[in-house]
Short mmCIF file of C-alpha atoms in Angstrom, two decimals:
data_model
loop_
_atom_site.label_atom_id
_atom_site.label_comp_id
_atom_site.label_asym_id
_atom_site.label_seq_id
_atom_site.Cartn_x
_atom_site.Cartn_y
_atom_site.Cartn_z
CA UNK A 1 14.66 -17.88 -13.11
CA UNK A 2 17.25 -20.11 -14.73
CA UNK A 3 20.65 -21.40 -13.66
CA UNK A 4 23.63 -21.73 -16.01
CA UNK A 5 25.99 -24.70 -15.70
CA UNK A 6 29.22 -25.14 -17.70
CA UNK A 7 30.63 -28.69 -18.03
CA UNK A 8 33.67 -30.40 -19.57
CA UNK A 9 32.73 -33.17 -22.01
CA UNK A 10 35.08 -35.98 -22.99
CA UNK A 11 34.94 -37.33 -26.60
CA UNK A 12 35.79 -40.86 -27.79
CA UNK A 13 38.92 -39.58 -29.54
CA UNK A 14 40.28 -38.27 -26.24
CA UNK A 15 39.66 -34.62 -27.00
CA UNK A 16 37.68 -32.46 -24.57
CA UNK A 17 35.18 -29.71 -25.13
CA UNK A 18 32.98 -27.41 -23.15
CA UNK A 19 29.21 -27.28 -23.17
CA UNK A 20 26.70 -25.11 -21.36
CA UNK A 21 23.34 -26.26 -20.05
CA UNK A 22 20.47 -24.24 -18.67
CA UNK A 23 18.60 -25.88 -15.82
CA UNK A 24 15.00 -24.83 -15.19
CA UNK A 25 13.87 -24.97 -11.56
CA UNK A 26 10.82 -27.09 -10.87
CA UNK A 27 7.69 -24.96 -10.89
CA UNK A 28 4.74 -25.40 -8.58
CA UNK A 29 1.33 -26.19 -9.95
CA UNK A 30 -1.06 -23.27 -9.95
CA UNK A 31 -3.28 -25.37 -7.67
CA UNK A 32 -0.55 -25.30 -5.00
CA UNK A 33 -0.51 -21.51 -4.80
CA UNK A 34 -3.37 -21.44 -2.29
CA UNK A 35 -2.19 -24.35 -0.17
CA UNK A 36 -0.62 -23.66 3.26
CA UNK A 37 3.18 -23.50 3.29
CA UNK A 38 3.39 -25.33 6.62
CA UNK A 39 1.48 -28.23 8.14
CA UNK A 40 -1.25 -26.85 10.36
CA UNK A 41 -1.12 -23.31 8.98
CA UNK A 42 -4.39 -21.64 7.94
CA UNK A 43 -5.41 -21.80 4.29
CA UNK A 44 -4.20 -18.72 2.36
CA UNK A 45 -6.91 -16.32 1.16
CA UNK A 46 -8.17 -16.58 -2.41
CA UNK A 47 -9.31 -12.96 -2.34
CA UNK A 48 -8.13 -9.96 -0.34
CA UNK A 49 -11.05 -8.29 1.47
CA UNK A 50 -11.80 -4.69 0.52
CA UNK A 51 -11.63 -3.23 4.01
CA UNK A 52 -11.61 0.58 4.14
CA UNK A 53 -8.13 1.85 4.90
CA UNK A 54 -8.14 5.52 4.00
CA UNK A 55 -5.59 6.46 6.65
CA UNK A 56 -2.87 4.15 7.98
CA UNK A 57 -1.88 6.04 11.11
CA UNK A 58 1.66 5.33 12.33
CA UNK A 59 2.52 5.34 16.03
CA UNK A 60 5.58 4.39 18.06
CA UNK A 61 4.54 1.73 20.60
CA UNK A 62 7.55 2.60 22.77
CA UNK A 63 6.32 6.17 23.17
CA UNK A 64 4.09 6.16 26.28
CA UNK A 65 2.38 9.42 25.31
CA UNK A 66 1.44 8.02 21.88
CA UNK A 67 0.46 4.63 23.29
CA UNK A 68 -1.93 6.25 25.79
CA UNK A 69 -3.91 7.84 22.93
CA UNK A 70 -4.49 4.61 20.99
CA UNK A 71 -7.69 3.44 22.76
CA UNK A 72 -9.36 6.80 22.03
CA UNK A 73 -8.41 6.57 18.35
CA UNK A 74 -10.13 3.23 17.78
CA UNK A 75 -13.12 3.81 15.52
CA UNK A 76 -11.91 7.20 14.29
CA UNK A 77 -9.17 5.88 11.99
CA UNK A 78 -9.37 2.92 9.63
CA UNK A 79 -5.89 1.51 10.42
CA UNK A 80 -3.56 1.93 13.38
CA UNK A 81 -0.02 0.79 12.63
CA UNK A 82 2.52 0.02 15.33
CA UNK A 83 5.79 1.14 13.77
CA UNK A 84 8.89 -0.86 14.71
CA UNK A 85 11.22 0.36 11.96
CA UNK A 86 12.89 3.64 10.95
CA UNK A 87 11.26 6.05 13.41
CA UNK A 88 12.24 3.85 16.37
CA UNK A 89 15.81 4.19 17.67
CA UNK A 90 17.91 1.04 17.93
CA UNK A 91 17.85 1.19 21.73
CA UNK A 92 14.03 1.21 21.70
CA UNK A 93 13.41 -1.67 19.27
CA UNK A 94 12.57 -4.21 21.96
CA UNK A 95 10.47 -1.71 23.90
CA UNK A 96 8.48 -0.89 20.78
CA UNK A 97 7.89 -4.57 20.08
CA UNK A 98 6.73 -5.26 23.63
CA UNK A 99 4.67 -2.08 23.64
CA UNK A 100 2.78 -3.26 20.58
CA UNK A 101 2.03 -6.60 22.25
CA UNK A 102 0.60 -4.76 25.25
CA UNK A 103 -1.47 -2.34 23.18
CA UNK A 104 -2.92 -5.10 21.00
CA UNK A 105 -3.73 -7.26 24.01
CA UNK A 106 -5.39 -4.53 26.06
CA UNK A 107 -7.24 -2.43 23.46
CA UNK A 108 -10.80 -3.43 22.62
CA UNK A 109 -12.01 -3.02 19.05
CA UNK A 110 -8.50 -3.00 17.64
CA UNK A 111 -7.45 -5.71 15.17
CA UNK A 112 -9.20 -8.75 13.80
CA UNK A 113 -11.78 -9.29 11.05
CA UNK A 114 -14.69 -7.62 12.89
CA UNK A 115 -12.79 -4.82 14.62
CA UNK A 116 -13.69 -1.15 14.30
CA UNK A 117 -10.08 -0.35 13.44
CA UNK A 118 -7.53 -2.62 11.78
CA UNK A 119 -4.19 -3.30 13.47
CA UNK A 120 -1.09 -3.34 11.28
CA UNK A 121 2.59 -3.28 12.09
CA UNK A 122 5.68 -2.31 10.14
CA UNK A 123 8.47 -4.68 11.09
CA UNK A 124 12.14 -3.94 10.60
CA UNK A 125 13.79 -4.59 7.25
CA UNK A 126 14.68 -8.20 6.53
CA UNK A 127 18.42 -7.52 6.58
CA UNK A 128 18.28 -5.93 10.04
CA UNK A 129 19.10 -7.61 13.38
CA UNK A 130 15.49 -7.19 14.54
CA UNK A 131 13.19 -8.49 11.80
CA UNK A 132 13.25 -12.15 12.81
CA UNK A 133 12.56 -11.32 16.45
CA UNK A 134 9.73 -9.01 15.38
CA UNK A 135 7.94 -11.88 13.64
CA UNK A 136 8.69 -14.64 16.12
CA UNK A 137 7.50 -12.45 19.03
CA UNK A 138 4.44 -10.83 17.49
CA UNK A 139 2.78 -13.73 15.67
CA UNK A 140 2.49 -16.08 18.69
CA UNK A 141 1.52 -13.23 21.03
CA UNK A 142 -0.96 -11.16 19.00
CA UNK A 143 -1.24 -12.91 15.63
CA UNK A 144 -4.99 -13.31 16.10
CA UNK A 145 -5.32 -9.51 16.18
CA UNK A 146 -2.70 -8.56 13.58
CA UNK A 147 -4.41 -7.89 10.26
CA UNK A 148 -1.41 -6.93 8.15
CA UNK A 149 2.38 -6.99 8.48
CA UNK A 150 4.10 -4.27 6.47
CA UNK A 151 7.54 -5.25 5.16
CA UNK A 152 9.92 -2.40 4.28
CA UNK A 153 12.45 -2.18 1.46
CA UNK A 154 11.14 -5.19 -0.46
CA UNK A 155 13.47 -5.90 -3.37
CA UNK A 156 11.76 -8.81 -5.10
CA UNK A 157 9.57 -11.85 -4.75
CA UNK A 158 12.25 -13.67 -2.73
CA UNK A 159 11.65 -11.33 0.22
CA UNK A 160 7.93 -12.10 0.18
CA UNK A 161 8.60 -15.84 -0.16
CA UNK A 162 10.76 -15.75 2.97
CA UNK A 163 8.15 -13.91 5.03
CA UNK A 164 5.36 -16.09 3.61
CA UNK A 165 6.97 -19.37 4.69
CA UNK A 166 8.02 -18.05 8.08
CA UNK A 167 4.54 -16.72 8.82
CA UNK A 168 3.00 -20.06 7.87
CA UNK A 169 5.29 -21.87 10.32
CA UNK A 170 4.57 -19.37 13.10
CA UNK A 171 0.82 -19.43 12.46
CA UNK A 172 0.80 -23.22 12.61
CA UNK A 173 2.75 -23.22 15.87
CA UNK A 174 0.41 -20.59 17.36
CA UNK A 175 -2.73 -22.38 16.16
CA UNK A 176 -4.02 -19.37 14.25
CA UNK A 177 -7.13 -19.93 12.14
CA UNK A 178 -6.75 -16.86 9.89
CA UNK A 179 -3.62 -15.98 7.91
CA UNK A 180 -1.90 -12.66 8.50
CA UNK A 181 -1.67 -10.57 5.33
CA UNK A 182 1.52 -8.97 4.00
CA UNK A 183 2.02 -5.45 2.67
CA UNK A 184 5.22 -4.38 0.87
CA UNK A 185 6.77 -0.93 0.70
CA UNK A 186 8.39 0.16 -2.57
CA UNK A 187 11.53 1.95 -1.39
CA UNK A 188 14.18 0.87 -3.89
CA UNK A 189 14.66 1.08 -7.63
CA UNK A 190 14.92 -2.71 -7.79
CA UNK A 191 11.65 -3.05 -5.91
CA UNK A 192 9.90 -0.82 -8.45
CA UNK A 193 11.48 -2.77 -11.31
CA UNK A 194 10.15 -6.01 -9.76
CA UNK A 195 6.79 -4.62 -8.69
CA UNK A 196 4.68 -7.09 -10.69
CA UNK A 197 6.43 -10.17 -9.30
CA UNK A 198 6.22 -8.75 -5.77
CA UNK A 199 2.46 -8.32 -6.10
CA UNK A 200 2.04 -11.90 -7.30
CA UNK A 201 4.53 -13.53 -4.93
CA UNK A 202 2.00 -14.77 -2.36
CA UNK A 203 -1.75 -15.02 -1.82
CA UNK A 204 -1.06 -13.14 1.42
CA UNK A 205 -0.19 -9.96 -0.46
CA UNK A 206 -2.60 -7.25 0.68
CA UNK A 207 -1.08 -4.26 -1.07
CA UNK A 208 1.83 -1.91 -1.70
CA UNK A 209 2.81 1.50 -0.39
CA UNK A 210 5.08 4.07 -1.98
CA UNK A 211 8.11 4.91 0.18
CA UNK A 212 9.25 8.14 -1.50
CA UNK A 213 12.15 9.16 0.76
CA UNK A 214 14.12 5.90 0.64
CA UNK A 215 13.22 5.46 -3.02
CA UNK A 216 14.51 8.95 -3.84
CA UNK A 217 17.82 8.14 -2.14
CA UNK A 218 18.14 4.78 -3.88
CA UNK A 219 17.43 6.35 -7.26
CA UNK A 220 19.82 9.24 -6.53
CA UNK A 221 17.00 11.71 -7.05
CA UNK A 222 17.98 15.25 -6.11
CA UNK A 223 15.31 15.97 -3.52
CA UNK A 224 15.44 15.91 0.27
CA UNK A 225 11.67 16.10 0.74
CA UNK A 226 9.60 13.23 2.14
CA UNK A 227 6.96 12.88 -0.54
CA UNK A 228 5.21 15.70 -2.31
CA UNK A 229 6.43 17.81 -5.18
CA UNK A 230 9.50 19.92 -5.81
CA UNK A 231 9.54 23.44 -7.28
CA UNK A 232 12.43 22.51 -9.55
CA UNK A 233 10.49 19.73 -11.26
CA UNK A 234 8.47 21.79 -13.73
CA UNK A 235 7.57 22.65 -17.27
CA UNK A 236 7.63 26.22 -18.54
CA UNK A 237 5.37 27.99 -20.97
CA UNK A 238 6.90 28.53 -24.42
CA UNK A 239 8.39 31.99 -25.02
CA UNK A 240 6.62 34.64 -27.05
CA UNK A 241 9.10 35.57 -29.77
CA UNK A 242 7.89 39.15 -30.01
CA UNK A 243 8.37 39.53 -26.22
CA UNK A 244 11.39 37.42 -25.23
CA UNK A 245 11.55 38.95 -21.75
CA UNK A 246 7.85 38.51 -20.98
CA UNK A 247 6.77 36.42 -17.98
CA UNK A 248 6.36 32.73 -18.76
CA UNK A 249 4.12 30.64 -16.57
CA UNK A 250 5.58 27.56 -14.91
CA UNK A 251 3.73 24.41 -13.90
CA UNK A 252 5.09 22.18 -11.15
CA UNK A 253 5.01 18.49 -12.00
CA UNK A 254 4.45 15.39 -9.82
CA UNK A 255 7.71 13.57 -9.06
CA UNK A 256 5.81 10.40 -8.15
CA UNK A 257 3.30 10.11 -10.98
CA UNK A 258 5.16 7.36 -12.84
CA UNK A 259 5.83 5.25 -9.77
CA UNK A 260 2.31 5.52 -8.37
CA UNK A 261 0.77 4.68 -11.75
CA UNK A 262 3.02 1.64 -12.14
CA UNK A 263 2.23 0.52 -8.61
CA UNK A 264 -1.52 0.92 -9.19
CA UNK A 265 -1.38 -1.16 -12.38
CA UNK A 266 0.57 -3.96 -10.68
CA UNK A 267 -1.83 -4.03 -7.73
CA UNK A 268 -4.93 -4.01 -9.94
CA UNK A 269 -3.50 -6.87 -11.99
CA UNK A 270 -3.13 -9.03 -8.87
CA UNK A 271 -6.27 -7.96 -7.00
CA UNK A 272 -4.49 -6.12 -4.18
CA UNK A 273 -4.46 -2.51 -3.02
CA UNK A 274 -2.11 0.46 -3.67
CA UNK A 275 -1.41 3.22 -1.13
CA UNK A 276 0.42 6.50 -1.11
CA UNK A 277 3.03 6.65 1.64
CA UNK A 278 4.21 9.49 3.90
CA UNK A 279 3.90 13.22 3.39
CA UNK A 280 6.60 14.66 5.59
CA UNK A 281 5.70 18.36 5.78
CA UNK A 282 3.11 18.14 8.56
CA UNK A 283 2.47 21.90 8.57
CA UNK A 284 1.66 22.10 4.84
CA UNK A 285 -1.84 20.68 4.93
CA UNK A 286 -2.72 22.16 1.52
CA UNK A 287 0.06 20.37 -0.36
CA UNK A 288 -0.61 17.24 1.69
CA UNK A 289 -4.23 17.20 0.52
CA UNK A 290 -3.13 17.81 -3.07
CA UNK A 291 -0.68 14.88 -2.97
CA UNK A 292 -3.25 12.59 -1.37
CA UNK A 293 -5.83 13.55 -4.01
CA UNK A 294 -3.40 12.86 -6.85
CA UNK A 295 -2.91 9.35 -5.46
CA UNK A 296 -6.67 8.87 -4.94
CA UNK A 297 -7.47 9.90 -8.52
CA UNK A 298 -4.80 7.54 -9.88
CA UNK A 299 -6.32 4.58 -8.02
CA UNK A 300 -4.82 4.45 -4.52
CA UNK A 301 -7.23 3.42 -1.77
CA UNK A 302 -5.48 5.13 1.13
CA UNK A 303 -2.35 6.77 2.49
CA UNK A 304 -0.11 6.98 5.53
CA UNK A 305 -0.75 9.41 8.35
CA UNK A 306 2.23 10.69 10.35
CA UNK A 307 0.24 13.13 12.50
CA UNK A 308 -3.40 13.14 13.68
CA UNK A 309 -4.18 16.18 11.50
CA UNK A 310 -3.40 14.06 8.41
CA UNK A 311 -6.08 11.52 9.37
CA UNK A 312 -8.84 14.03 8.68
CA UNK A 313 -7.25 14.95 5.36
CA UNK A 314 -6.98 11.30 4.32
CA UNK A 315 -10.55 10.51 5.37
CA UNK A 316 -11.78 13.47 3.36
CA UNK A 317 -9.74 12.80 0.22
CA UNK A 318 -10.19 9.03 0.05
CA UNK A 319 -13.96 9.22 0.58
CA UNK A 320 -15.91 10.02 -2.61
CA UNK A 321 -17.75 13.33 -2.42
CA UNK A 322 -21.53 13.52 -2.20
CA UNK A 323 -21.57 15.07 -5.69
CA UNK A 324 -19.52 12.21 -7.15
CA UNK A 325 -21.75 9.57 -5.56
CA UNK A 326 -24.91 11.32 -6.72
CA UNK A 327 -23.62 11.37 -10.31
CA UNK A 328 -22.46 7.76 -10.09
CA UNK A 329 -25.86 6.59 -8.83
CA UNK A 330 -27.60 8.51 -11.62
CA UNK A 331 -25.46 6.75 -14.21
CA UNK A 332 -26.09 3.34 -12.64
CA UNK A 333 -29.85 3.99 -12.58
CA UNK A 334 -29.91 5.28 -16.16
CA UNK A 335 -27.83 2.45 -17.65
CA UNK A 336 -30.27 -0.29 -16.70
CA UNK A 337 -28.78 -3.59 -17.84
CA UNK A 338 -25.44 -1.91 -18.54
CA UNK A 339 -25.59 -2.07 -22.33
CA UNK A 340 -25.94 0.72 -24.83
CA UNK A 341 -25.43 4.41 -24.07
CA UNK A 342 -27.39 7.26 -22.51
CA UNK A 343 -27.06 11.03 -22.41
CA UNK A 344 -26.94 12.73 -18.99
CA UNK A 345 -26.46 16.48 -18.71
CA UNK A 346 -25.16 16.59 -22.28
CA UNK A 347 -22.55 13.88 -21.69
CA UNK A 348 -22.53 10.37 -23.11
CA UNK A 349 -22.46 7.56 -20.56
CA UNK A 350 -21.84 3.98 -21.66
CA UNK A 351 -20.54 0.64 -20.40
CA UNK A 352 -17.13 2.09 -19.49
CA UNK A 353 -18.81 4.95 -17.62
CA UNK A 354 -20.92 2.44 -15.69
CA UNK A 355 -17.83 0.51 -14.59
CA UNK A 356 -16.20 3.73 -13.36
CA UNK A 357 -19.33 4.68 -11.44
CA UNK A 358 -19.69 1.25 -9.86
CA UNK A 359 -16.19 1.63 -8.40
CA UNK A 360 -17.36 4.81 -6.64
CA UNK A 361 -20.69 3.36 -5.51
CA UNK A 362 -19.09 0.23 -4.06
CA UNK A 363 -16.50 2.32 -2.21
CA UNK A 364 -19.25 4.54 -0.78
CA UNK A 365 -21.09 1.45 0.51
CA UNK A 366 -17.94 0.11 2.19
CA UNK A 367 -17.20 3.45 3.86
CA UNK A 368 -20.79 4.00 4.96
CA UNK A 369 -20.64 0.69 6.81
CA UNK A 370 -17.89 2.01 9.14
CA UNK A 371 -18.39 5.80 9.07
CA UNK A 372 -21.75 7.00 10.47
CA UNK A 373 -21.26 10.57 9.26
CA UNK A 374 -20.57 9.45 5.69
CA UNK A 375 -23.53 7.08 5.83
CA UNK A 376 -25.77 10.00 6.79
CA UNK A 377 -24.44 12.07 3.87
CA UNK A 378 -24.71 9.27 1.32
CA UNK A 379 -28.18 8.19 2.50
CA UNK A 380 -29.46 11.77 2.05
CA UNK A 381 -28.58 11.77 -1.65
CA UNK A 382 -31.63 11.95 -3.90
CA UNK A 383 -31.18 10.74 -7.45
CA UNK A 384 -33.37 12.67 -9.91
#
């Protein structure tokens, strides 16, 4: 970023002229990037841990019925997220905040580096009347259990810088030993345009999620759906000139392919993790699974869950199949030192194939460590 300054200059002959200067802000040394932003704050992470987070299940902490189910969900879902933002009415903001403090304090196995289930929260947007109170209340009270804070409607690196500094000050005051990570939601056109700088804005950055509904509104897209496809977004088979009235097949396209791919690239560049966001049609489990699988194949590591039935879909989709893991292990075994090329089942496998397969094998190992049923399936695989 640069700043333009225009000045009046006086000459020795008494005449005056104008000149423009461009001032460059002082830049921090790369070595300072991983230093705490406040005295006494924990040291920022140099690497974001690859903790399984196939489903980020949203719940309203002010809803007593939802809150009562949380202890039983620990261990069955990778991430439980106390939502303080859009789905919570203005009159319930404080109740939701206090409800989350109670749930985090009283629920065993929820939140922290060794917990069965991670604890995240989505705070209110930074321009709202509640965001500051969200942070100043939650960090001192339950910061030791909060794994990730999700920040909505992030526009650019400046939003992350603000949260980063404030968290450091709050962590120092609370005496926390481990920094809380930050997750940004892409919900505006400007946020997508600035996605690379958002990913690299802080060592706290854990990942990004796609927020399709708000993003659609900000882009003026002509869809009222929350995620998923649209029957009007299609390509049509070319006509047959001899039969101009004959049926022509249509193929529905993915409205979110570009944005997800761009998000995945930015996250991979900065060593953080991309997620698909909400799929609003709870009843359409088929299309939900399709959308989740599109995101999985493109590189996303997980998705949001708005209803318990979506947890099972996410766990299924974002866990590699037994067939995929068997093939991946065969390639790893056949490649030896990783150089050269081999033929397996009539297909050439080389160094690039090995790298692809190692991604799947490493993911299977991470999931097997927390999911006994998957571990049983993966352990039963025999590589011939």
